Amino acid sequence: MTSQTSDEKKVKLWDFPVRLFHWALVIAIVTAWWTNQQVMIDIHAIAGYSVLALVIFRIIWGFVGSSNARFTSFLTGPNKVFGYASKIPNGSMEDLTYAGHNPAGGWMVVVLILLVGMQAFSGLFASEDTFLFFDGPLVAYVSSDFANLMNWIHHTNINLIYGAVGLHVFAALFYLVVKRENLIGAMVTGARKVPSELTDRFANIRFASPVLGIGILAVCGALVWIGVTLARG
Ligand code: HEM
Ligand code: HEM
């Protein structure tokens, strides 16, 4: 097999708010998981509120953010998803390179956001009443049936998160090791190296103002904080 060696060019792919969201989410989820292991429920709750604020921000950014952060840009129908997935094993980079999430990865992004959002939301109604005696901030406002359901979801959904995050990290490492495409570096720096003949695909990304993104994130954080404080009375 001969492949024409082509120049590579650096292109900008992810805006700052998307990258901040991603790595802050990773830190908050790991902190929530770790503090549960260490029985540090107060920090567990703070990490969970942070996840909630981040998820609300990302949903808003999915409508008003940079063009490749918008849900409409990366959620496609089943034909495209399966067409793309069938090309993963042997497809060339020309087949597999998107100026955003690819059709299969796009749906995975939604699954991850929904799962972690559900975990944080259900935590608001979760309780531990054997030795920590901790109630989530909204427990007092709902029926015990609903609180029990949310408690069950909180303890069950985490297993789906383990599965989805495992698959997600496996996919990122698969691209790095097998396909030799560093998507992880792009999520850190925002830039990605692509063959020069593919740079056109990245030329049409419209980047939204990062200040707007950080402003929206700050408002989401403040609203969650105020909501929790008011609920606690
Ligand atoms: C708690 C663990 C994690 C969660 C919940 C998570 C969640 C997400 C989400 C929601 C996105 C979409 C970003 C957006 O459009 O806003 C994403 C993208 C991405 N994540 Fe993660 N992530 C986790 C850990 C990791 C780790 C450890 C790595 C690196 C090994 C990683 C690598 C990536 C990459 C490369 C993308 C971009 C994929 C693409 O180019 O389409 N993630 N992740
Ligand atoms: C996405 C964010 C969160 C993650 C990843 C997370 C993760 C977990 C995990 C893994 C457990 C243990 C489940 C088990 O042992 O079966 C747990 C328990 C719990 N979480 Fe969360 N949680 C989050 C958010 C929250 C929030 C926002 C609250 C409330 C403020 C909360 C309150 C609780 C309570 C009360 C328990 C029960 C503790 C126990 O049984 O020892 N969590 N959480």
PDB file of C-alpha atoms and ligand atoms in Angstrom:
ATOM      1  CA  MET A   1       0.000   0.000   0.000  1.00  0.00           C
ATOM      2  CA  THR A   2       1.459   3.344  -0.955  1.00  0.00           C
ATOM      3  CA  SER A   3       0.189   6.455   0.600  1.00  0.00           C
ATOM      4  CA  GLN A   4       1.092   9.868  -0.634  1.00  0.00           C
ATOM      5  CA  THR A   5       2.895  11.738   2.121  1.00  0.00           C
ATOM      6  CA  SER A   6       1.165  15.030   2.567  1.00  0.00           C
ATOM      7  CA  ASP A   7       1.983  18.092   4.642  1.00  0.00           C
ATOM      8  CA  GLU A   8       0.133  18.478   7.861  1.00  0.00           C
ATOM      9  CA  LYS A   9      -1.389  21.732   9.016  1.00  0.00           C
ATOM     10  CA  LYS A  10      -2.631  22.809  12.404  1.00  0.00           C
ATOM     11  CA  VAL A  11      -6.289  23.800  12.501  1.00  0.00           C
ATOM     12  CA  LYS A  12      -8.397  25.175  15.331  1.00  0.00           C
ATOM     13  CA  LEU A  13     -11.086  22.723  16.367  1.00  0.00           C
ATOM     14  CA  TRP A  14     -12.533  23.268  19.881  1.00  0.00           C
ATOM     15  CA  ASP A  15     -13.359  26.601  21.511  1.00  0.00           C
ATOM     16  CA  PHE A  16     -12.146  27.389  25.036  1.00  0.00           C
ATOM     17  CA  PRO A  17     -15.550  26.953  26.762  1.00  0.00           C
ATOM     18  CA  VAL A  18     -15.949  23.383  25.376  1.00  0.00           C
ATOM     19  CA  ARG A  19     -12.455  22.447  26.599  1.00  0.00           C
ATOM     20  CA  LEU A  20     -13.022  24.073  29.985  1.00  0.00           C
ATOM     21  CA  PHE A  21     -16.334  22.207  30.241  1.00  0.00           C
ATOM     22  CA  HIS A  22     -14.724  18.874  29.374  1.00  0.00           C
ATOM     23  CA  TRP A  23     -11.808  18.912  31.796  1.00  0.00           C
ATOM     24  CA  ALA A  24     -13.791  20.553  34.603  1.00  0.00           C
ATOM     25  CA  LEU A  25     -16.399  17.808  34.133  1.00  0.00           C
ATOM     26  CA  VAL A  26     -13.732  15.104  34.355  1.00  0.00           C
ATOM     27  CA  ILE A  27     -12.310  16.653  37.556  1.00  0.00           C
ATOM     28  CA  ALA A  28     -15.781  17.076  39.109  1.00  0.00           C
ATOM     29  CA  ILE A  29     -16.890  13.499  38.304  1.00  0.00           C
ATOM     30  CA  VAL A  30     -13.650  11.981  39.594  1.00  0.00           C
ATOM     31  CA  THR A  31     -13.943  14.135  42.734  1.00  0.00           C
ATOM     32  CA  ALA A  32     -17.573  13.020  43.273  1.00  0.00           C
ATOM     33  CA  TRP A  33     -16.534   9.381  42.851  1.00  0.00           C
ATOM     34  CA  TRP A  34     -13.468   9.675  45.093  1.00  0.00           C
ATOM     35  CA  THR A  35     -15.211  11.601  47.880  1.00  0.00           C
ATOM     36  CA  ASN A  36     -17.918   8.947  47.952  1.00  0.00           C
ATOM     37  CA  GLN A  37     -15.224   6.312  48.495  1.00  0.00           C
ATOM     38  CA  GLN A  38     -13.716   8.462  51.246  1.00  0.00           C
ATOM     39  CA  VAL A  39     -17.094   9.215  52.853  1.00  0.00           C
ATOM     40  CA  MET A  40     -16.651  12.969  52.391  1.00  0.00           C
ATOM     41  CA  ILE A  41     -20.277  13.733  51.639  1.00  0.00           C
ATOM     42  CA  ASP A  42     -20.045  17.555  51.788  1.00  0.00           C
ATOM     43  CA  ILE A  43     -17.361  17.691  49.098  1.00  0.00           C
ATOM     44  CA  HIS A  44     -19.246  14.961  47.215  1.00  0.00           C
ATOM     45  CA  ALA A  45     -22.272  17.266  47.090  1.00  0.00           C
ATOM     46  CA  ILE A  46     -20.202  20.289  45.953  1.00  0.00           C
ATOM     47  CA  ALA A  47     -18.622  18.213  43.157  1.00  0.00           C
ATOM     48  CA  GLY A  48     -22.133  17.088  42.172  1.00  0.00           C
ATOM     49  CA  TYR A  49     -23.476  20.680  42.063  1.00  0.00           C
ATOM     50  CA  SER A  50     -20.506  21.579  39.847  1.00  0.00           C
ATOM     51  CA  VAL A  51     -21.442  18.765  37.454  1.00  0.00           C
ATOM     52  CA  LEU A  52     -25.021  20.081  37.387  1.00  0.00           C
ATOM     53  CA  ALA A  53     -23.868  23.631  36.536  1.00  0.00           C
ATOM     54  CA  LEU A  54     -21.495  22.303  33.847  1.00  0.00           C
ATOM     55  CA  VAL A  55     -24.202  20.169  32.237  1.00  0.00           C
ATOM     56  CA  ILE A  56     -26.720  23.053  32.170  1.00  0.00           C
ATOM     57  CA  PHE A  57     -24.022  25.245  30.606  1.00  0.00           C
ATOM     58  CA  ARG A  58     -23.206  22.622  27.950  1.00  0.00           C
ATOM     59  CA  ILE A  59     -26.864  22.225  26.971  1.00  0.00           C
ATOM     60  CA  ILE A  60     -27.164  26.016  26.475  1.00  0.00           C
ATOM     61  CA  TRP A  61     -23.811  26.090  24.602  1.00  0.00           C
ATOM     62  CA  GLY A  62     -25.182  23.324  22.382  1.00  0.00           C
ATOM     63  CA  PHE A  63     -27.652  25.917  21.035  1.00  0.00           C
ATOM     64  CA  VAL A  64     -25.746  29.222  21.148  1.00  0.00           C
ATOM     65  CA  GLY A  65     -22.059  28.185  21.099  1.00  0.00           C
ATOM     66  CA  SER A  66     -19.535  27.727  18.293  1.00  0.00           C
ATOM     67  CA  SER A  67     -20.954  25.990  15.217  1.00  0.00           C
ATOM     68  CA  ASN A  68     -19.248  22.645  15.929  1.00  0.00           C
ATOM     69  CA  ALA A  69     -20.388  22.688  19.584  1.00  0.00           C
ATOM     70  CA  ARG A  70     -24.059  22.862  18.537  1.00  0.00           C
ATOM     71  CA  PHE A  71     -26.146  19.719  18.767  1.00  0.00           C
ATOM     72  CA  THR A  72     -27.534  20.277  15.258  1.00  0.00           C
ATOM     73  CA  SER A  73     -23.990  20.064  13.858  1.00  0.00           C
ATOM     74  CA  PHE A  74     -23.175  16.618  15.240  1.00  0.00           C
ATOM     75  CA  LEU A  75     -26.459  14.753  15.728  1.00  0.00           C
ATOM     76  CA  THR A  76     -27.338  12.882  12.557  1.00  0.00           C
ATOM     77  CA  GLY A  77     -29.679  10.065  11.528  1.00  0.00           C
ATOM     78  CA  PRO A  78     -29.003   6.316  11.860  1.00  0.00           C
ATOM     79  CA  ASN A  79     -27.780   5.931   8.254  1.00  0.00           C
ATOM     80  CA  LYS A  80     -24.891   8.330   8.806  1.00  0.00           C
ATOM     81  CA  VAL A  81     -24.089   6.838  12.210  1.00  0.00           C
ATOM     82  CA  PHE A  82     -23.938   3.252  10.923  1.00  0.00           C
ATOM     83  CA  GLY A  83     -22.229   4.354   7.692  1.00  0.00           C
ATOM     84  CA  TYR A  84     -19.517   6.045   9.750  1.00  0.00           C
ATOM     85  CA  ALA A  85     -19.208   3.173  12.258  1.00  0.00           C
ATOM     86  CA  SER A  86     -18.732   0.650   9.446  1.00  0.00           C
ATOM     87  CA  LYS A  87     -15.777   2.704   8.165  1.00  0.00           C
ATOM     88  CA  ILE A  88     -13.962   2.892  11.510  1.00  0.00           C
ATOM     89  CA  PRO A  89     -11.927  -0.356  11.143  1.00  0.00           C
ATOM     90  CA  ASN A  90     -10.438   0.284   7.694  1.00  0.00           C
ATOM     91  CA  GLY A  91     -11.440   3.822   6.697  1.00  0.00           C
ATOM     92  CA  SER A  92      -8.829   6.390   5.728  1.00  0.00           C
ATOM     93  CA  MET A  93      -8.447   9.622   7.676  1.00  0.00           C
ATOM     94  CA  GLU A  94     -10.283  11.305   4.832  1.00  0.00           C
ATOM     95  CA  ASP A  95     -13.329   9.167   5.682  1.00  0.00           C
ATOM     96  CA  LEU A  96     -12.992   9.584   9.428  1.00  0.00           C
ATOM     97  CA  THR A  97     -12.056  13.269   9.871  1.00  0.00           C
ATOM     98  CA  TYR A  98     -14.790  15.687  10.958  1.00  0.00           C
ATOM     99  CA  ALA A  99     -14.477  19.321  12.000  1.00  0.00           C
ATOM    100  CA  GLY A 100     -16.252  18.406  15.236  1.00  0.00           C
ATOM    101  CA  HIS A 101     -17.690  15.223  16.714  1.00  0.00           C
ATOM    102  CA  ASN A 102     -18.087  12.425  14.188  1.00  0.00           C
ATOM    103  CA  PRO A 103     -21.594  10.933  13.676  1.00  0.00           C
ATOM    104  CA  ALA A 104     -21.003   8.054  16.133  1.00  0.00           C
ATOM    105  CA  GLY A 105     -19.140  10.157  18.706  1.00  0.00           C
ATOM    106  CA  GLY A 106     -21.858  12.826  18.570  1.00  0.00           C
ATOM    107  CA  TRP A 107     -24.486  10.517  20.019  1.00  0.00           C
ATOM    108  CA  MET A 108     -21.999   9.289  22.607  1.00  0.00           C
ATOM    109  CA  VAL A 109     -21.553  12.906  23.724  1.00  0.00           C
ATOM    110  CA  VAL A 110     -25.313  13.195  24.288  1.00  0.00           C
ATOM    111  CA  VAL A 111     -25.390   9.894  26.202  1.00  0.00           C
ATOM    112  CA  LEU A 112     -22.524  11.070  28.455  1.00  0.00           C
ATOM    113  CA  ILE A 113     -24.145  14.451  29.119  1.00  0.00           C
ATOM    114  CA  LEU A 114     -27.510  12.846  29.927  1.00  0.00           C
ATOM    115  CA  LEU A 115     -25.987  10.207  32.209  1.00  0.00           C
ATOM    116  CA  VAL A 116     -23.857  12.612  34.237  1.00  0.00           C
ATOM    117  CA  GLY A 117     -26.718  15.137  34.295  1.00  0.00           C
ATOM    118  CA  MET A 118     -29.064  12.445  35.635  1.00  0.00           C
ATOM    119  CA  GLN A 119     -26.493  11.481  38.276  1.00  0.00           C
ATOM    120  CA  ALA A 120     -26.199  15.051  39.534  1.00  0.00           C
ATOM    121  CA  PHE A 121     -29.970  15.659  39.360  1.00  0.00           C
ATOM    122  CA  SER A 122     -30.856  12.445  41.221  1.00  0.00           C
ATOM    123  CA  GLY A 123     -28.239  13.333  43.857  1.00  0.00           C
ATOM    124  CA  LEU A 124     -30.345  16.378  44.809  1.00  0.00           C
ATOM    125  CA  PHE A 125     -32.965  13.925  46.124  1.00  0.00           C
ATOM    126  CA  ALA A 126     -30.604  11.221  47.461  1.00  0.00           C
ATOM    127  CA  SER A 127     -30.171  10.414  51.148  1.00  0.00           C
ATOM    128  CA  GLU A 128     -27.884   8.513  53.427  1.00  0.00           C
ATOM    129  CA  ASP A 129     -29.694   7.840  56.684  1.00  0.00           C
ATOM    130  CA  THR A 130     -27.693   5.110  58.396  1.00  0.00           C
ATOM    131  CA  PHE A 131     -24.599   6.923  59.657  1.00  0.00           C
ATOM    132  CA  LEU A 132     -23.952  10.094  57.637  1.00  0.00           C
ATOM    133  CA  PHE A 133     -27.531  11.355  57.990  1.00  0.00           C
ATOM    134  CA  PHE A 134     -27.251  13.447  54.858  1.00  0.00           C
ATOM    135  CA  ASP A 135     -30.176  14.529  52.698  1.00  0.00           C
ATOM    136  CA  GLY A 136     -29.796  16.031  49.234  1.00  0.00           C
ATOM    137  CA  PRO A 137     -31.105  19.642  49.181  1.00  0.00           C
ATOM    138  CA  LEU A 138     -34.438  18.811  47.510  1.00  0.00           C
ATOM    139  CA  VAL A 139     -35.407  15.739  49.553  1.00  0.00           C
ATOM    140  CA  ALA A 140     -37.627  17.808  51.827  1.00  0.00           C
ATOM    141  CA  TYR A 141     -39.720  19.041  48.893  1.00  0.00           C
ATOM    142  CA  VAL A 142     -40.787  15.716  47.356  1.00  0.00           C
ATOM    143  CA  SER A 143     -42.721  12.600  48.356  1.00  0.00           C
ATOM    144  CA  SER A 144     -40.766   9.749  49.901  1.00  0.00           C
ATOM    145  CA  ASP A 145     -41.669   7.556  46.893  1.00  0.00           C
ATOM    146  CA  PHE A 146     -40.058  10.036  44.515  1.00  0.00           C
ATOM    147  CA  ALA A 147     -37.024  10.463  46.788  1.00  0.00           C
ATOM    148  CA  ASN A 148     -36.622   6.671  46.979  1.00  0.00           C
ATOM    149  CA  LEU A 149     -36.809   6.417  43.193  1.00  0.00           C
ATOM    150  CA  MET A 150     -34.137   9.114  42.797  1.00  0.00           C
ATOM    151  CA  ASN A 151     -31.991   7.422  45.439  1.00  0.00           C
ATOM    152  CA  TRP A 152     -32.251   4.158  43.493  1.00  0.00           C
ATOM    153  CA  ILE A 153     -31.406   5.956  40.226  1.00  0.00           C
ATOM    154  CA  HIS A 154     -28.394   7.598  41.911  1.00  0.00           C
ATOM    155  CA  HIS A 155     -27.026   4.207  42.993  1.00  0.00           C
ATOM    156  CA  THR A 156     -27.846   2.408  39.708  1.00  0.00           C
ATOM    157  CA  ASN A 157     -27.024   5.056  37.090  1.00  0.00           C
ATOM    158  CA  ILE A 158     -23.410   5.258  38.270  1.00  0.00           C
ATOM    159  CA  ASN A 159     -22.844   1.812  36.722  1.00  0.00           C
ATOM    160  CA  LEU A 160     -24.021   3.124  33.347  1.00  0.00           C
ATOM    161  CA  ILE A 161     -21.579   6.034  33.774  1.00  0.00           C
ATOM    162  CA  TYR A 162     -18.710   3.586  34.408  1.00  0.00           C
ATOM    163  CA  GLY A 163     -19.638   1.740  31.183  1.00  0.00           C
ATOM    164  CA  ALA A 164     -20.090   4.862  29.042  1.00  0.00           C
ATOM    165  CA  VAL A 165     -16.932   6.587  30.321  1.00  0.00           C
ATOM    166  CA  GLY A 166     -14.966   3.349  29.844  1.00  0.00           C
ATOM    167  CA  LEU A 167     -16.119   3.110  26.226  1.00  0.00           C
ATOM    168  CA  HIS A 168     -15.456   6.822  25.689  1.00  0.00           C
ATOM    169  CA  VAL A 169     -11.879   6.678  26.996  1.00  0.00           C
ATOM    170  CA  PHE A 170     -11.285   3.433  25.062  1.00  0.00           C
ATOM    171  CA  ALA A 171     -12.433   5.185  21.849  1.00  0.00           C
ATOM    172  CA  ALA A 172     -10.127   8.166  22.481  1.00  0.00           C
ATOM    173  CA  LEU A 173      -7.169   5.805  23.086  1.00  0.00           C
ATOM    174  CA  PHE A 174      -8.121   3.689  20.047  1.00  0.00           C
ATOM    175  CA  TYR A 175      -7.884   6.776  17.811  1.00  0.00           C
ATOM    176  CA  LEU A 176      -4.574   7.707  19.411  1.00  0.00           C
ATOM    177  CA  VAL A 177      -2.868   4.304  19.255  1.00  0.00           C
ATOM    178  CA  VAL A 178      -4.464   2.556  16.271  1.00  0.00           C
ATOM    179  CA  LYS A 179      -5.490   5.460  14.031  1.00  0.00           C
ATOM    180  CA  ARG A 180      -2.634   7.704  15.176  1.00  0.00           C
ATOM    181  CA  GLU A 181      -5.029  10.624  15.597  1.00  0.00           C
ATOM    182  CA  ASN A 182      -4.551  12.686  18.725  1.00  0.00           C
ATOM    183  CA  LEU A 183      -8.115  13.758  19.565  1.00  0.00           C
ATOM    184  CA  ILE A 184      -7.130  14.044  23.232  1.00  0.00           C
ATOM    185  CA  GLY A 185      -4.508  16.717  22.513  1.00  0.00           C
ATOM    186  CA  ALA A 186      -7.142  18.617  20.511  1.00  0.00           C
ATOM    187  CA  MET A 187      -9.475  18.593  23.534  1.00  0.00           C
ATOM    188  CA  VAL A 188      -6.585  20.085  25.575  1.00  0.00           C
ATOM    189  CA  THR A 189      -5.136  22.714  23.220  1.00  0.00           C
ATOM    190  CA  GLY A 190      -8.127  23.230  20.918  1.00  0.00           C
ATOM    191  CA  ALA A 191      -5.968  22.575  17.841  1.00  0.00           C
ATOM    192  CA  ARG A 192      -5.468  19.475  15.719  1.00  0.00           C
ATOM    193  CA  LYS A 193      -2.989  18.534  12.977  1.00  0.00           C
ATOM    194  CA  VAL A 194      -4.639  17.359   9.765  1.00  0.00           C
ATOM    195  CA  PRO A 195      -3.354  16.624   6.237  1.00  0.00           C
ATOM    196  CA  SER A 196      -3.359  19.920   4.325  1.00  0.00           C
ATOM    197  CA  GLU A 197      -5.902  18.633   1.805  1.00  0.00           C
ATOM    198  CA  LEU A 198      -8.429  18.308   4.664  1.00  0.00           C
ATOM    199  CA  THR A 199      -7.988  21.792   6.180  1.00  0.00           C
ATOM    200  CA  ASP A 200     -10.914  23.140   4.093  1.00  0.00           C
ATOM    201  CA  ARG A 201     -13.291  21.163   6.293  1.00  0.00           C
ATOM    202  CA  PHE A 202     -12.179  23.209   9.299  1.00  0.00           C
ATOM    203  CA  ALA A 203     -12.330  26.600   7.588  1.00  0.00           C
ATOM    204  CA  ASN A 204     -16.073  26.991   8.069  1.00  0.00           C
ATOM    205  CA  ILE A 205     -16.215  26.601  11.848  1.00  0.00           C
ATOM    206  CA  ARG A 206     -17.755  29.757  13.348  1.00  0.00           C
ATOM    207  CA  PHE A 207     -16.310  30.326  16.810  1.00  0.00           C
ATOM    208  CA  ALA A 208     -18.533  31.985  19.405  1.00  0.00           C
ATOM    209  CA  SER A 209     -17.074  34.452  21.889  1.00  0.00           C
ATOM    210  CA  PRO A 210     -15.271  32.623  24.723  1.00  0.00           C
ATOM    211  CA  VAL A 211     -16.235  35.476  27.060  1.00  0.00           C
ATOM    212  CA  LEU A 212     -19.897  34.732  26.334  1.00  0.00           C
ATOM    213  CA  GLY A 213     -19.264  31.064  27.138  1.00  0.00           C
ATOM    214  CA  ILE A 214     -17.540  31.811  30.425  1.00  0.00           C
ATOM    215  CA  GLY A 215     -20.289  34.305  31.299  1.00  0.00           C
ATOM    216  CA  ILE A 216     -23.001  31.675  30.691  1.00  0.00           C
ATOM    217  CA  LEU A 217     -21.042  29.131  32.732  1.00  0.00           C
ATOM    218  CA  ALA A 218     -20.674  31.623  35.610  1.00  0.00           C
ATOM    219  CA  VAL A 219     -24.429  32.331  35.564  1.00  0.00           C
ATOM    220  CA  CYS A 220     -25.191  28.571  35.584  1.00  0.00           C
ATOM    221  CA  GLY A 221     -22.849  28.109  38.560  1.00  0.00           C
ATOM    222  CA  ALA A 222     -24.418  31.040  40.414  1.00  0.00           C
ATOM    223  CA  LEU A 223     -27.979  29.802  39.769  1.00  0.00           C
ATOM    224  CA  VAL A 224     -27.193  26.296  41.035  1.00  0.00           C
ATOM    225  CA  TRP A 225     -25.490  27.754  44.089  1.00  0.00           C
ATOM    226  CA  ILE A 226     -28.384  30.131  44.862  1.00  0.00           C
ATOM    227  CA  GLY A 227     -30.909  27.320  44.280  1.00  0.00           C
ATOM    228  CA  VAL A 228     -29.141  24.956  46.672  1.00  0.00           C
ATOM    229  CA  THR A 229     -28.712  27.694  49.306  1.00  0.00           C
ATOM    230  CA  LEU A 230     -32.393  28.674  49.140  1.00  0.00           C
ATOM    231  CA  ALA A 231     -33.512  25.031  49.249  1.00  0.00           C
ATOM    232  CA  ARG A 232     -31.411  24.412  52.359  1.00  0.00           C
ATOM    233  CA  GLY A 233     -33.124  27.453  53.912  1.00  0.00           C
TER     234      GLY A 233
HETATM  235  C1  HEM B   1     -15.475  11.355  33.682  1.00  0.00           C
HETATM  236  C2  HEM B   1     -14.914  11.113  32.532  1.00  0.00           C
HETATM  237  C3  HEM B   1     -15.327  11.771  31.219  1.00  0.00           C
HETATM  238  C4  HEM B   1     -16.521  12.285  30.807  1.00  0.00           C
HETATM  239  C5  HEM B   1     -17.834  12.342  31.597  1.00  0.00           C
HETATM  240  C6  HEM B   1     -16.330  12.790  29.456  1.00  0.00           C
HETATM  241  C7  HEM B   1     -17.319  13.407  28.700  1.00  0.00           C
HETATM  242  C8  HEM B   1     -17.114  13.964  27.458  1.00  0.00           C
HETATM  243  C9  HEM B   1     -18.060  14.788  26.750  1.00  0.00           C
HETATM  244  C10 HEM B   1     -19.451  15.169  27.280  1.00  0.00           C
HETATM  245  C11 HEM B   1     -17.502  15.151  25.572  1.00  0.00           C
HETATM  246  C12 HEM B   1     -18.091  16.094  24.524  1.00  0.00           C
HETATM  247  C13 HEM B   1     -17.405  17.436  24.654  1.00  0.00           C
HETATM  248  C14 HEM B   1     -18.295  18.562  24.140  1.00  0.00           C
HETATM  249  O1  HEM B   1     -18.667  18.602  22.963  1.00  0.00           O
HETATM  250  O2  HEM B   1     -18.633  19.426  24.955  1.00  0.00           O
HETATM  251  C15 HEM B   1     -16.191  14.540  25.497  1.00  0.00           C
HETATM  252  C16 HEM B   1     -15.318  14.659  24.441  1.00  0.00           C
HETATM  253  C17 HEM B   1     -14.062  14.123  24.428  1.00  0.00           C
HETATM  254  N1  HEM B   1     -13.437  13.471  25.470  1.00  0.00           N
HETATM  255 FE1  HEM B   1     -14.230  13.014  27.253  1.00  0.00          FE
HETATM  256  N2  HEM B   1     -15.031  12.582  29.079  1.00  0.00           N
HETATM  257  C18 HEM B   1     -14.387  11.966  30.125  1.00  0.00           C
HETATM  258  C19 HEM B   1     -13.074  11.606  30.173  1.00  0.00           C
HETATM  259  C20 HEM B   1     -12.201  11.694  29.124  1.00  0.00           C
HETATM  260  C21 HEM B   1     -10.811  11.271  29.176  1.00  0.00           C
HETATM  261  C22 HEM B   1     -10.111  10.670  30.406  1.00  0.00           C
HETATM  262  C23 HEM B   1     -10.290  11.504  27.940  1.00  0.00           C
HETATM  263  C24 HEM B   1      -8.893  11.241  27.440  1.00  0.00           C
HETATM  264  C25 HEM B   1      -8.331  10.065  27.532  1.00  0.00           C
HETATM  265  C26 HEM B   1     -11.348  12.080  27.120  1.00  0.00           C
HETATM  266  C27 HEM B   1     -11.203  12.451  25.812  1.00  0.00           C
HETATM  267  C28 HEM B   1     -12.175  13.100  25.065  1.00  0.00           C
HETATM  268  C29 HEM B   1     -11.976  13.511  23.684  1.00  0.00           C
HETATM  269  C30 HEM B   1     -10.727  13.267  22.838  1.00  0.00           C
HETATM  270  C31 HEM B   1     -13.151  14.148  23.287  1.00  0.00           C
HETATM  271  C32 HEM B   1     -13.432  14.738  21.898  1.00  0.00           C
HETATM  272  C33 HEM B   1     -13.937  13.611  21.021  1.00  0.00           C
HETATM  273  C34 HEM B   1     -14.063  14.083  19.571  1.00  0.00           C
HETATM  274  O3  HEM B   1     -13.072  14.557  19.012  1.00  0.00           O
HETATM  275  O4  HEM B   1     -15.186  13.972  19.029  1.00  0.00           O
HETATM  276  N3  HEM B   1     -12.480  12.180  27.878  1.00  0.00           N
HETATM  277  N4  HEM B   1     -15.982  13.839  26.668  1.00  0.00           N
HETATM  278  C1  HEM B   2     -22.485  13.674  38.841  1.00  0.00           C
HETATM  279  C2  HEM B   2     -22.296  13.887  40.122  1.00  0.00           C
HETATM  280  C3  HEM B   2     -22.307  12.756  41.105  1.00  0.00           C
HETATM  281  C4  HEM B   2     -21.687  11.546  41.045  1.00  0.00           C
HETATM  282  C5  HEM B   2     -20.758  11.005  39.948  1.00  0.00           C
HETATM  283  C6  HEM B   2     -22.070  10.812  42.234  1.00  0.00           C
HETATM  284  C7  HEM B   2     -21.644   9.527  42.522  1.00  0.00           C
HETATM  285  C8  HEM B   2     -22.094   8.795  43.601  1.00  0.00           C
HETATM  286  C9  HEM B   2     -21.744   7.422  43.880  1.00  0.00           C
HETATM  287  C10 HEM B   2     -20.790   6.576  43.038  1.00  0.00           C
HETATM  288  C11 HEM B   2     -22.392   7.049  45.000  1.00  0.00           C
HETATM  289  C12 HEM B   2     -22.338   5.678  45.664  1.00  0.00           C
HETATM  290  C13 HEM B   2     -23.381   4.800  45.050  1.00  0.00           C
HETATM  291  C14 HEM B   2     -23.312   3.406  45.606  1.00  0.00           C
HETATM  292  O1  HEM B   2     -22.581   3.166  46.565  1.00  0.00           O
HETATM  293  O2  HEM B   2     -24.042   2.533  45.070  1.00  0.00           O
HETATM  294  C15 HEM B   2     -23.131   8.189  45.471  1.00  0.00           C
HETATM  295  C16 HEM B   2     -23.898   8.212  46.629  1.00  0.00           C
HETATM  296  C17 HEM B   2     -24.532   9.336  47.127  1.00  0.00           C
HETATM  297  N1  HEM B   2     -24.547  10.584  46.549  1.00  0.00           N
HETATM  298 FE1  HEM B   2     -23.742  11.087  44.776  1.00  0.00          FE
HETATM  299  N2  HEM B   2     -22.900  11.606  42.992  1.00  0.00           N
HETATM  300  C18 HEM B   2     -23.077  12.800  42.352  1.00  0.00           C
HETATM  301  C19 HEM B   2     -23.828  13.880  42.767  1.00  0.00           C
HETATM  302  C20 HEM B   2     -24.464  13.966  43.999  1.00  0.00           C
HETATM  303  C21 HEM B   2     -25.180  15.131  44.514  1.00  0.00           C
HETATM  304  C22 HEM B   2     -25.379  16.458  43.766  1.00  0.00           C
HETATM  305  C23 HEM B   2     -25.638  14.797  45.750  1.00  0.00           C
HETATM  306  C24 HEM B   2     -26.424  15.635  46.741  1.00  0.00           C
HETATM  307  C25 HEM B   2     -26.135  16.843  47.034  1.00  0.00           C
HETATM  308  C26 HEM B   2     -25.252  13.447  46.008  1.00  0.00           C
HETATM  309  C27 HEM B   2     -25.553  12.740  47.158  1.00  0.00           C
HETATM  310  C28 HEM B   2     -25.293  11.415  47.379  1.00  0.00           C
HETATM  311  C29 HEM B   2     -25.765  10.667  48.543  1.00  0.00           C
HETATM  312  C30 HEM B   2     -26.594  11.210  49.689  1.00  0.00           C
HETATM  313  C31 HEM B   2     -25.278   9.362  48.365  1.00  0.00           C
HETATM  314  C32 HEM B   2     -25.474   8.186  49.314  1.00  0.00           C
HETATM  315  C33 HEM B   2     -24.239   8.015  50.121  1.00  0.00           C
HETATM  316  C34 HEM B   2     -24.102   6.629  50.645  1.00  0.00           C
HETATM  317  O3  HEM B   2     -24.974   5.789  50.373  1.00  0.00           O
HETATM  318  O4  HEM B   2     -23.077   6.385  51.297  1.00  0.00           O
HETATM  319  N3  HEM B   2     -24.524  12.962  44.932  1.00  0.00           N
HETATM  320  N4  HEM B   2     -22.948   9.237  44.605  1.00  0.00           N
END
